[in-house]
Amino acid sequence: MILPPGNPYTGYSRTAANTPMPTAAPIPVPAPVQPPEALAGRYSRQILFPGIGAEGQKLLAQAHAAIVGVGATGAATASLLARAGVGHLTLIDRDFVEPSNLQRQVLFDEADALAALPKAEAARRKIAAINSEVAVDAAVADLVPANIHELLAGAHLLLDCTDNFETRYLLNDYAVQQAKPWIYAAAIGSYAATMTILPAGFSTPYPLLPTACLACLFPTPPGAPVETCDTAGILSTAVNLAASIQTTEALKLLTGQPHLIRRTLFSFDLWSNQRSEVSASTPDPACRVCHDRIFTHLEGSERPHITLCGRNAVQIHERHRPLDLAALERRLRRDRDLEDLRSNALLLRFRRGAYTLTVFPDGRALIQGTTDPAVARSLYARFIGS
């Protein structure tokens, strides 16, 4: 979800500590085709690149990156980082795989869509098959103020691949407060954009000044609706461009070379060949976030409990206690008006007339078929409870 060029707007199989999350039965990881000694050469071509080398590859193996949003950009970024040998990935996504995702979300296949697997778990399974050396935590969750510290605490680098403003501004608050670098990336239509943010206090061997943060360039989220891939469409090539640039910036940071990052908001339109760069070299001295350290989004005072998902759907995440999906399924099976009721340990899904409801163990739900929060809340209360 982004605005026109030059503008940055645009849910673990091992779960977070103290937050048990039921998971589907693990899929056995195939044994490596190559013998163990041959696996040492897995990264040989990357090590030959002078910017990485043997020492850089060791640093990547020790690194921990968190990817927030495992849709189009997030799936591509996760695949690239896993193949590059980043040793630990945390994948956070609130959504599930649908057939319309397969045009651009490279980690998923038709079986994932048929099972409506949560994207974070589907991505974890694919990465296990791509590179069994990478540890992956898959959190099927909406990143919110209540869980952000727990989910992101161990990560060295945060990668934004989200589709909504609330989460981007929340990430910005958290990164500035915790002095963690983060990389914004977005794609829509044929347009891709990225920006790398180094907050003040980020530990580096180089005498670097911090960059501007998201709030420096845009103090508040846009007040008017903006285009999404559901309204403007999207090319998979734009997704992969954004993910490639984001991943390359990540490799610079994770190999201890922050002086090589690009200190601009960069955008490129693959169809029109137009490009734009806006300087993000230095923070705005009047910024309420990185200068005044006022973290409104992190405090949660502006976090809505009902949000539009940009695809004729509403998300409800105002319930603060877990759901017993098996008990809910038994109750719902008595309702003869419900269709296509199915569930696993990760979600429960059913149709009621024009509406499809997908419910997660934390009580969160996606109601498709409406953009009216009142209708969504009514359906939630009727079938799930308050």
Short mmCIF file of C-alpha atoms in Angstrom, two decimals:
data_model
loop_
_atom_site.label_atom_id
_atom_site.label_comp_id
_atom_site.label_asym_id
_atom_site.label_seq_id
_atom_site.Cartn_x
_atom_site.Cartn_y
_atom_site.Cartn_z
CA MET A 1 0.00 0.00 0.00
CA ILE A 2 1.85 3.09 -1.23
CA LEU A 3 1.32 6.51 -2.72
CA PRO A 4 2.77 7.86 -5.98
CA PRO A 5 6.56 7.96 -6.57
CA GLY A 6 8.51 10.01 -4.09
CA ASN A 7 6.23 9.08 -1.19
CA PRO A 8 7.04 6.29 1.32
CA TYR A 9 3.47 5.40 2.19
CA THR A 10 2.48 3.27 0.05
CA GLY A 11 1.23 -13.30 11.68
CA TYR A 12 6.38 -19.20 14.94
CA SER A 13 6.47 -22.84 14.58
CA ARG A 14 8.68 -21.89 17.49
CA THR A 15 6.39 -19.32 19.03
CA ALA A 16 7.34 -16.22 20.96
CA ALA A 17 8.20 -16.88 24.58
CA ASN A 18 5.17 -17.18 26.84
CA THR A 19 2.83 -16.98 23.84
CA PRO A 20 1.90 -20.55 22.88
CA MET A 21 0.65 -20.77 19.32
CA PRO A 22 -0.75 -24.08 18.08
CA THR A 23 0.75 -25.24 14.82
CA ALA A 24 -0.06 -27.77 12.19
CA ALA A 25 1.82 -31.06 12.25
CA PRO A 26 5.36 -30.39 10.99
CA ILE A 27 6.23 -31.53 7.51
CA PRO A 28 9.41 -33.64 7.52
CA VAL A 29 12.35 -31.79 6.05
CA PRO A 30 13.84 -33.70 3.13
CA ALA A 31 17.39 -34.87 3.59
CA PRO A 32 19.91 -32.73 1.69
CA VAL A 33 20.60 -34.00 -1.80
CA GLN A 34 24.28 -33.19 -1.32
CA PRO A 35 26.49 -34.78 1.37
CA PRO A 36 27.33 -32.50 4.34
CA GLU A 37 30.83 -31.70 3.09
CA ALA A 38 29.39 -30.45 -0.18
CA LEU A 39 27.02 -28.10 1.65
CA ALA A 40 30.04 -26.01 2.65
CA GLY A 41 30.07 -24.92 -0.97
CA ARG A 42 26.45 -23.78 -0.92
CA TYR A 43 27.51 -20.14 -0.64
CA SER A 44 30.69 -20.38 -2.70
CA ARG A 45 29.55 -18.00 -5.44
CA GLN A 46 28.39 -15.46 -2.88
CA ILE A 47 31.69 -15.75 -0.99
CA LEU A 48 33.53 -15.03 -4.22
CA PHE A 49 31.83 -11.64 -4.30
CA PRO A 50 34.29 -9.25 -2.59
CA GLY A 51 31.56 -7.42 -0.73
CA ILE A 52 30.64 -10.59 1.19
CA GLY A 53 33.66 -12.90 1.33
CA ALA A 54 34.20 -15.63 3.91
CA GLU A 55 33.97 -13.26 6.88
CA GLY A 56 30.78 -11.72 5.62
CA GLN A 57 29.25 -15.15 5.16
CA LYS A 58 30.06 -15.99 8.79
CA LEU A 59 28.33 -12.81 9.90
CA LEU A 60 25.24 -13.70 7.87
CA ALA A 61 25.09 -17.12 9.54
CA GLN A 62 25.02 -15.38 12.94
CA ALA A 63 22.44 -12.78 11.94
CA HIS A 64 18.77 -12.58 12.86
CA ALA A 65 16.37 -10.68 10.61
CA ALA A 66 12.65 -10.19 11.21
CA ILE A 67 10.31 -9.86 8.23
CA VAL A 68 7.00 -8.19 9.01
CA GLY A 69 4.49 -9.20 6.36
CA VAL A 70 5.06 -12.36 4.30
CA GLY A 71 2.96 -11.47 1.29
CA ALA A 72 4.45 -10.61 -2.08
CA THR A 73 7.49 -8.57 -1.05
CA GLY A 74 7.98 -10.44 2.21
CA ALA A 75 7.93 -13.87 0.56
CA ALA A 76 10.53 -12.80 -2.00
CA THR A 77 12.72 -11.17 0.66
CA ALA A 78 12.48 -14.23 2.92
CA SER A 79 13.48 -16.51 0.06
CA LEU A 80 16.46 -14.33 -0.87
CA LEU A 81 17.72 -14.04 2.71
CA ALA A 82 17.35 -17.78 3.32
CA ARG A 83 19.24 -18.58 0.14
CA ALA A 84 21.93 -16.07 1.14
CA GLY A 85 22.47 -17.92 4.43
CA VAL A 86 21.04 -15.53 7.01
CA GLY A 87 21.02 -17.86 9.99
CA HIS A 88 17.80 -16.88 11.75
CA LEU A 89 14.58 -15.48 10.31
CA THR A 90 11.44 -14.41 12.14
CA LEU A 91 8.38 -14.27 9.86
CA ILE A 92 5.30 -12.38 11.04
CA ASP A 93 2.07 -12.30 9.08
CA ARG A 94 -1.63 -12.15 9.96
CA ASP A 95 -3.03 -13.50 6.68
CA PHE A 96 -3.47 -16.80 4.83
CA VAL A 97 -2.66 -17.98 1.30
CA GLU A 98 -5.30 -17.51 -1.41
CA PRO A 99 -5.22 -18.40 -5.12
CA SER A 100 -4.89 -14.74 -6.14
CA ASN A 101 -1.59 -14.59 -4.23
CA LEU A 102 0.15 -17.10 -6.47
CA GLN A 103 0.77 -14.62 -9.30
CA ARG A 104 3.41 -12.83 -7.24
CA GLN A 105 4.03 -14.54 -3.85
CA VAL A 106 6.92 -16.80 -4.74
CA LEU A 107 7.07 -19.05 -1.65
CA PHE A 108 3.52 -20.40 -2.04
CA ASP A 109 1.83 -22.95 -4.28
CA GLU A 110 -1.64 -24.27 -5.10
CA ALA A 111 -1.60 -26.72 -2.17
CA ASP A 112 -1.00 -23.84 0.26
CA ALA A 113 -3.92 -21.92 -1.22
CA LEU A 114 -6.21 -24.96 -1.17
CA ALA A 115 -5.42 -25.50 2.52
CA ALA A 116 -5.66 -21.76 3.25
CA LEU A 117 -2.41 -22.05 5.20
CA PRO A 118 -1.31 -18.99 7.14
CA LYS A 119 1.39 -17.28 5.11
CA ALA A 120 3.99 -17.29 7.89
CA GLU A 121 3.66 -21.05 8.37
CA ALA A 122 3.57 -21.79 4.63
CA ALA A 123 6.73 -19.72 4.20
CA ARG A 124 8.43 -21.53 7.09
CA ARG A 125 7.78 -24.88 5.44
CA LYS A 126 9.12 -23.74 2.08
CA ILE A 127 12.27 -22.23 3.60
CA ALA A 128 12.92 -25.49 5.47
CA ALA A 129 13.03 -27.19 2.07
CA ILE A 130 15.16 -24.44 0.49
CA ASN A 131 17.79 -24.19 3.25
CA SER A 132 17.59 -26.47 6.28
CA GLU A 133 20.46 -24.56 7.91
CA VAL A 134 18.24 -21.52 8.52
CA ALA A 135 16.25 -21.34 11.78
CA VAL A 136 12.78 -19.93 11.13
CA ASP A 137 10.24 -18.66 13.64
CA ALA A 138 6.80 -18.25 12.07
CA ALA A 139 4.37 -16.05 13.99
CA VAL A 140 0.77 -16.12 12.75
CA ALA A 141 -0.11 -12.77 14.28
CA ASP A 142 -0.92 -9.16 13.68
CA LEU A 143 2.03 -7.06 14.86
CA VAL A 144 0.59 -4.68 17.47
CA PRO A 145 1.96 -2.69 20.44
CA ALA A 146 1.06 -5.54 22.82
CA ASN A 147 3.33 -8.09 21.09
CA ILE A 148 5.96 -6.10 19.18
CA HIS A 149 8.61 -6.20 21.91
CA GLU A 150 8.22 -9.95 22.31
CA LEU A 151 8.22 -10.79 18.61
CA LEU A 152 11.07 -8.50 17.54
CA ALA A 153 13.30 -8.51 20.63
CA GLY A 154 16.04 -10.77 19.25
CA ALA A 155 16.24 -9.42 15.70
CA HIS A 156 19.25 -7.43 14.53
CA LEU A 157 17.37 -5.99 11.55
CA LEU A 158 13.69 -5.31 10.81
CA LEU A 159 12.32 -5.64 7.29
CA ASP A 160 9.02 -3.96 6.51
CA CYS A 161 6.96 -5.83 3.92
CA THR A 162 3.56 -4.80 5.23
CA ASP A 163 0.47 -3.45 3.51
CA ASN A 164 -0.84 -0.92 6.02
CA PHE A 165 0.15 2.37 7.58
CA GLU A 166 -0.53 1.42 11.21
CA THR A 167 2.14 -1.27 11.18
CA ARG A 168 4.71 0.83 9.33
CA TYR A 169 4.44 3.69 11.81
CA LEU A 170 4.48 1.19 14.69
CA LEU A 171 7.69 -0.31 13.28
CA ASN A 172 9.20 3.13 12.96
CA ASP A 173 8.42 3.96 16.61
CA TYR A 174 9.85 0.64 17.81
CA ALA A 175 13.00 0.85 15.69
CA VAL A 176 13.78 4.40 16.84
CA GLN A 177 13.10 3.56 20.49
CA GLN A 178 15.23 0.39 20.36
CA ALA A 179 17.90 1.83 18.01
CA LYS A 180 17.40 -0.98 15.49
CA PRO A 181 17.79 -0.46 11.74
CA TRP A 182 14.81 -1.17 9.52
CA ILE A 183 14.18 -1.21 5.80
CA TYR A 184 10.94 -0.06 4.22
CA ALA A 185 9.86 -1.73 0.97
CA ALA A 186 6.66 -1.56 -1.03
CA ALA A 187 5.35 -2.31 -4.51
CA ILE A 188 2.16 -1.53 -6.38
CA GLY A 189 1.35 -1.60 -10.08
CA SER A 190 4.74 -1.43 -11.79
CA TYR A 191 6.23 0.75 -9.07
CA ALA A 192 8.69 -0.26 -6.31
CA ALA A 193 10.06 1.81 -3.45
CA THR A 194 12.53 1.27 -0.60
CA MET A 195 14.23 3.27 2.16
CA THR A 196 16.77 2.21 4.78
CA ILE A 197 16.51 3.78 8.24
CA LEU A 198 19.42 3.93 10.70
CA PRO A 199 18.16 5.31 14.04
CA ALA A 200 20.34 7.24 16.44
CA GLY A 201 22.21 4.90 18.78
CA PHE A 202 22.59 2.12 16.21
CA SER A 203 25.87 0.39 17.02
CA THR A 204 28.36 0.56 14.18
CA PRO A 205 32.16 0.64 13.83
CA TYR A 206 31.77 3.54 11.44
CA PRO A 207 31.24 7.18 12.48
CA LEU A 208 27.82 7.37 10.85
CA LEU A 209 25.10 9.89 11.43
CA PRO A 210 21.55 8.52 11.72
CA THR A 211 19.26 8.77 8.71
CA ALA A 212 15.82 10.31 8.63
CA CYS A 213 13.07 8.09 9.99
CA LEU A 214 9.69 7.55 8.33
CA ALA A 215 8.10 10.27 10.44
CA CYS A 216 10.79 12.74 9.40
CA LEU A 217 9.65 12.56 5.81
CA PHE A 218 5.95 12.10 6.55
CA PRO A 219 4.96 13.05 10.10
CA THR A 220 1.51 11.45 9.86
CA PRO A 221 -0.09 8.72 7.75
CA PRO A 222 -2.08 9.91 4.73
CA GLY A 223 -5.59 11.04 5.52
CA ALA A 224 -7.14 9.95 2.22
CA PRO A 225 -7.44 6.42 0.80
CA VAL A 226 -4.54 5.33 -1.39
CA GLU A 227 -4.14 2.71 -4.08
CA THR A 228 -3.49 -0.93 -3.16
CA CYS A 229 -2.71 -4.00 -5.26
CA ASP A 230 -6.42 -4.83 -5.02
CA THR A 231 -7.38 -1.58 -6.71
CA ALA A 232 -4.39 -0.83 -8.93
CA GLY A 233 -3.07 -4.33 -9.63
CA ILE A 234 0.58 -5.32 -9.37
CA LEU A 235 3.36 -6.79 -11.47
CA SER A 236 5.42 -9.56 -9.89
CA THR A 237 8.50 -7.89 -11.38
CA ALA A 238 7.87 -4.77 -9.28
CA VAL A 239 7.59 -6.97 -6.20
CA ASN A 240 10.88 -8.67 -6.97
CA LEU A 241 12.62 -5.37 -7.64
CA ALA A 242 11.58 -4.01 -4.24
CA ALA A 243 12.59 -7.26 -2.52
CA SER A 244 15.96 -7.37 -4.30
CA ILE A 245 16.86 -3.84 -3.30
CA GLN A 246 15.65 -4.40 0.25
CA THR A 247 17.63 -7.64 0.56
CA THR A 248 20.80 -6.07 -0.80
CA GLU A 249 20.56 -3.26 1.74
CA ALA A 250 20.00 -5.93 4.41
CA LEU A 251 23.16 -7.78 3.35
CA LYS A 252 25.16 -4.57 3.71
CA LEU A 253 23.90 -4.10 7.26
CA LEU A 254 24.18 -7.73 8.34
CA THR A 255 27.78 -7.97 7.13
CA GLY A 256 28.77 -4.86 9.11
CA GLN A 257 28.89 -2.37 6.23
CA PRO A 258 26.26 0.27 7.07
CA HIS A 259 28.35 2.97 5.43
CA LEU A 260 27.34 1.47 2.07
CA ILE A 261 23.59 1.89 2.47
CA ARG A 262 21.63 4.25 0.25
CA ARG A 263 20.45 7.25 2.28
CA THR A 264 17.43 8.10 0.12
CA LEU A 265 13.85 7.10 -0.44
CA PHE A 266 14.22 5.43 -3.83
CA SER A 267 11.41 4.58 -6.22
CA PHE A 268 11.34 3.17 -9.74
CA ASP A 269 8.48 2.53 -12.14
CA LEU A 270 9.33 -0.44 -14.33
CA TRP A 271 6.62 0.37 -16.88
CA SER A 272 7.28 4.04 -17.45
CA ASN A 273 11.01 3.89 -16.57
CA GLN A 274 10.59 6.84 -14.25
CA ARG A 275 12.71 6.98 -11.11
CA SER A 276 12.79 9.22 -8.10
CA GLU A 277 15.03 9.74 -5.07
CA VAL A 278 14.24 11.86 -2.02
CA SER A 279 17.04 12.55 0.42
CA ALA A 280 16.72 10.79 3.79
CA SER A 281 20.30 11.54 4.75
CA THR A 282 19.68 13.36 8.01
CA PRO A 283 16.88 13.44 10.59
CA ASP A 284 14.43 16.30 10.77
CA PRO A 285 15.24 18.29 13.94
CA ALA A 286 11.52 18.88 14.41
CA CYS A 287 10.56 15.17 14.14
CA ARG A 288 8.29 14.10 17.01
CA VAL A 289 9.58 10.52 16.83
CA CYS A 290 13.35 10.49 16.43
CA HIS A 291 13.99 13.94 17.93
CA ASP A 292 11.30 14.36 20.59
CA ARG A 293 10.99 10.57 21.14
CA ILE A 294 7.20 10.62 21.31
CA PHE A 295 6.08 7.12 20.35
CA THR A 296 2.36 7.50 19.82
CA HIS A 297 1.95 4.38 17.68
CA LEU A 298 4.03 2.23 20.02
CA GLU A 299 1.89 3.35 22.95
CA GLY A 300 -1.14 2.15 21.02
CA SER A 301 -3.18 5.27 21.52
CA GLU A 302 -3.85 5.53 17.77
CA ARG A 303 -4.18 1.81 17.02
CA PRO A 304 -7.64 0.89 15.73
CA HIS A 305 -9.22 -2.42 16.72
CA ILE A 306 -10.96 -2.79 13.37
CA THR A 307 -9.04 -2.19 10.14
CA LEU A 308 -9.74 -2.37 6.43
CA CYS A 309 -7.53 -4.87 4.63
CA GLY A 310 -7.72 -3.33 1.17
CA ARG A 311 -9.47 -6.29 -0.47
CA ASN A 312 -13.15 -5.94 0.41
CA ALA A 313 -12.34 -7.25 3.89
CA VAL A 314 -12.25 -6.09 7.49
CA GLN A 315 -9.93 -7.33 10.22
CA ILE A 316 -11.16 -7.47 13.81
CA HIS A 317 -8.53 -7.79 16.50
CA GLU A 318 -10.16 -6.37 19.60
CA ARG A 319 -10.53 -9.67 21.50
CA HIS A 320 -7.79 -10.08 24.12
CA ARG A 321 -8.06 -13.80 24.91
CA PRO A 322 -7.40 -16.97 22.88
CA LEU A 323 -10.03 -19.07 21.12
CA ASP A 324 -10.50 -22.83 21.25
CA LEU A 325 -10.85 -23.46 17.52
CA ALA A 326 -11.90 -27.10 17.98
CA ALA A 327 -14.74 -26.10 20.29
CA LEU A 328 -15.76 -23.31 17.92
CA GLU A 329 -15.82 -25.73 14.99
CA ARG A 330 -18.07 -28.16 16.90
CA ARG A 331 -20.49 -25.35 17.67
CA LEU A 332 -20.51 -23.95 14.14
CA ARG A 333 -21.18 -27.36 12.55
CA ARG A 334 -24.68 -27.19 14.00
CA ASP A 335 -25.42 -24.16 11.82
CA ARG A 336 -26.77 -25.48 8.49
CA ASP A 337 -26.42 -22.07 6.82
CA LEU A 338 -22.63 -22.24 6.93
CA GLU A 339 -20.66 -23.54 3.96
CA ASP A 340 -17.11 -24.80 3.41
CA LEU A 341 -16.35 -25.04 7.13
CA ARG A 342 -12.78 -26.25 7.59
CA SER A 343 -10.04 -25.84 10.16
CA ASN A 344 -6.58 -26.85 11.29
CA ALA A 345 -4.51 -25.91 14.32
CA LEU A 346 -3.74 -22.54 12.74
CA LEU A 347 -7.12 -21.22 11.61
CA LEU A 348 -10.81 -21.91 11.08
CA ARG A 349 -12.63 -20.75 7.97
CA PHE A 350 -16.24 -20.79 6.74
CA ARG A 351 -18.69 -19.01 4.41
CA ARG A 352 -22.03 -17.49 5.30
CA GLY A 353 -23.80 -16.16 2.24
CA ALA A 354 -21.64 -13.46 0.66
CA TYR A 355 -19.22 -13.39 3.61
CA THR A 356 -16.16 -15.51 4.38
CA LEU A 357 -14.83 -15.52 7.94
CA THR A 358 -11.33 -16.68 8.85
CA VAL A 359 -10.63 -16.98 12.57
CA PHE A 360 -7.23 -17.37 14.25
CA PRO A 361 -6.35 -18.86 17.67
CA ASP A 362 -5.67 -15.43 19.18
CA GLY A 363 -9.27 -14.39 18.50
CA ARG A 364 -8.44 -12.26 15.48
CA ALA A 365 -10.67 -12.61 12.42
CA LEU A 366 -10.75 -11.56 8.78
CA ILE A 367 -14.24 -10.94 7.41
CA GLN A 368 -14.26 -10.88 3.60
CA GLY A 369 -17.15 -9.55 1.56
CA THR A 370 -17.60 -6.18 3.26
CA THR A 371 -15.78 -2.96 4.05
CA ASP A 372 -18.36 -1.93 6.65
CA PRO A 373 -16.92 -2.33 10.19
CA ALA A 374 -20.46 -2.52 11.63
CA VAL A 375 -21.33 -5.49 9.41
CA ALA A 376 -18.02 -7.17 10.25
CA ARG A 377 -18.51 -6.65 13.97
CA SER A 378 -22.06 -8.05 13.76
CA LEU A 379 -20.84 -11.20 11.97
CA TYR A 380 -18.02 -11.61 14.46
CA ALA A 381 -20.36 -11.29 17.45
CA ARG A 382 -22.88 -13.71 15.94
CA PHE A 383 -20.52 -16.54 15.07
CA ILE A 384 -17.52 -16.07 17.38
CA GLY A 385 -18.80 -14.05 20.32
CA SER A 386 -17.68 -10.89 22.04
#
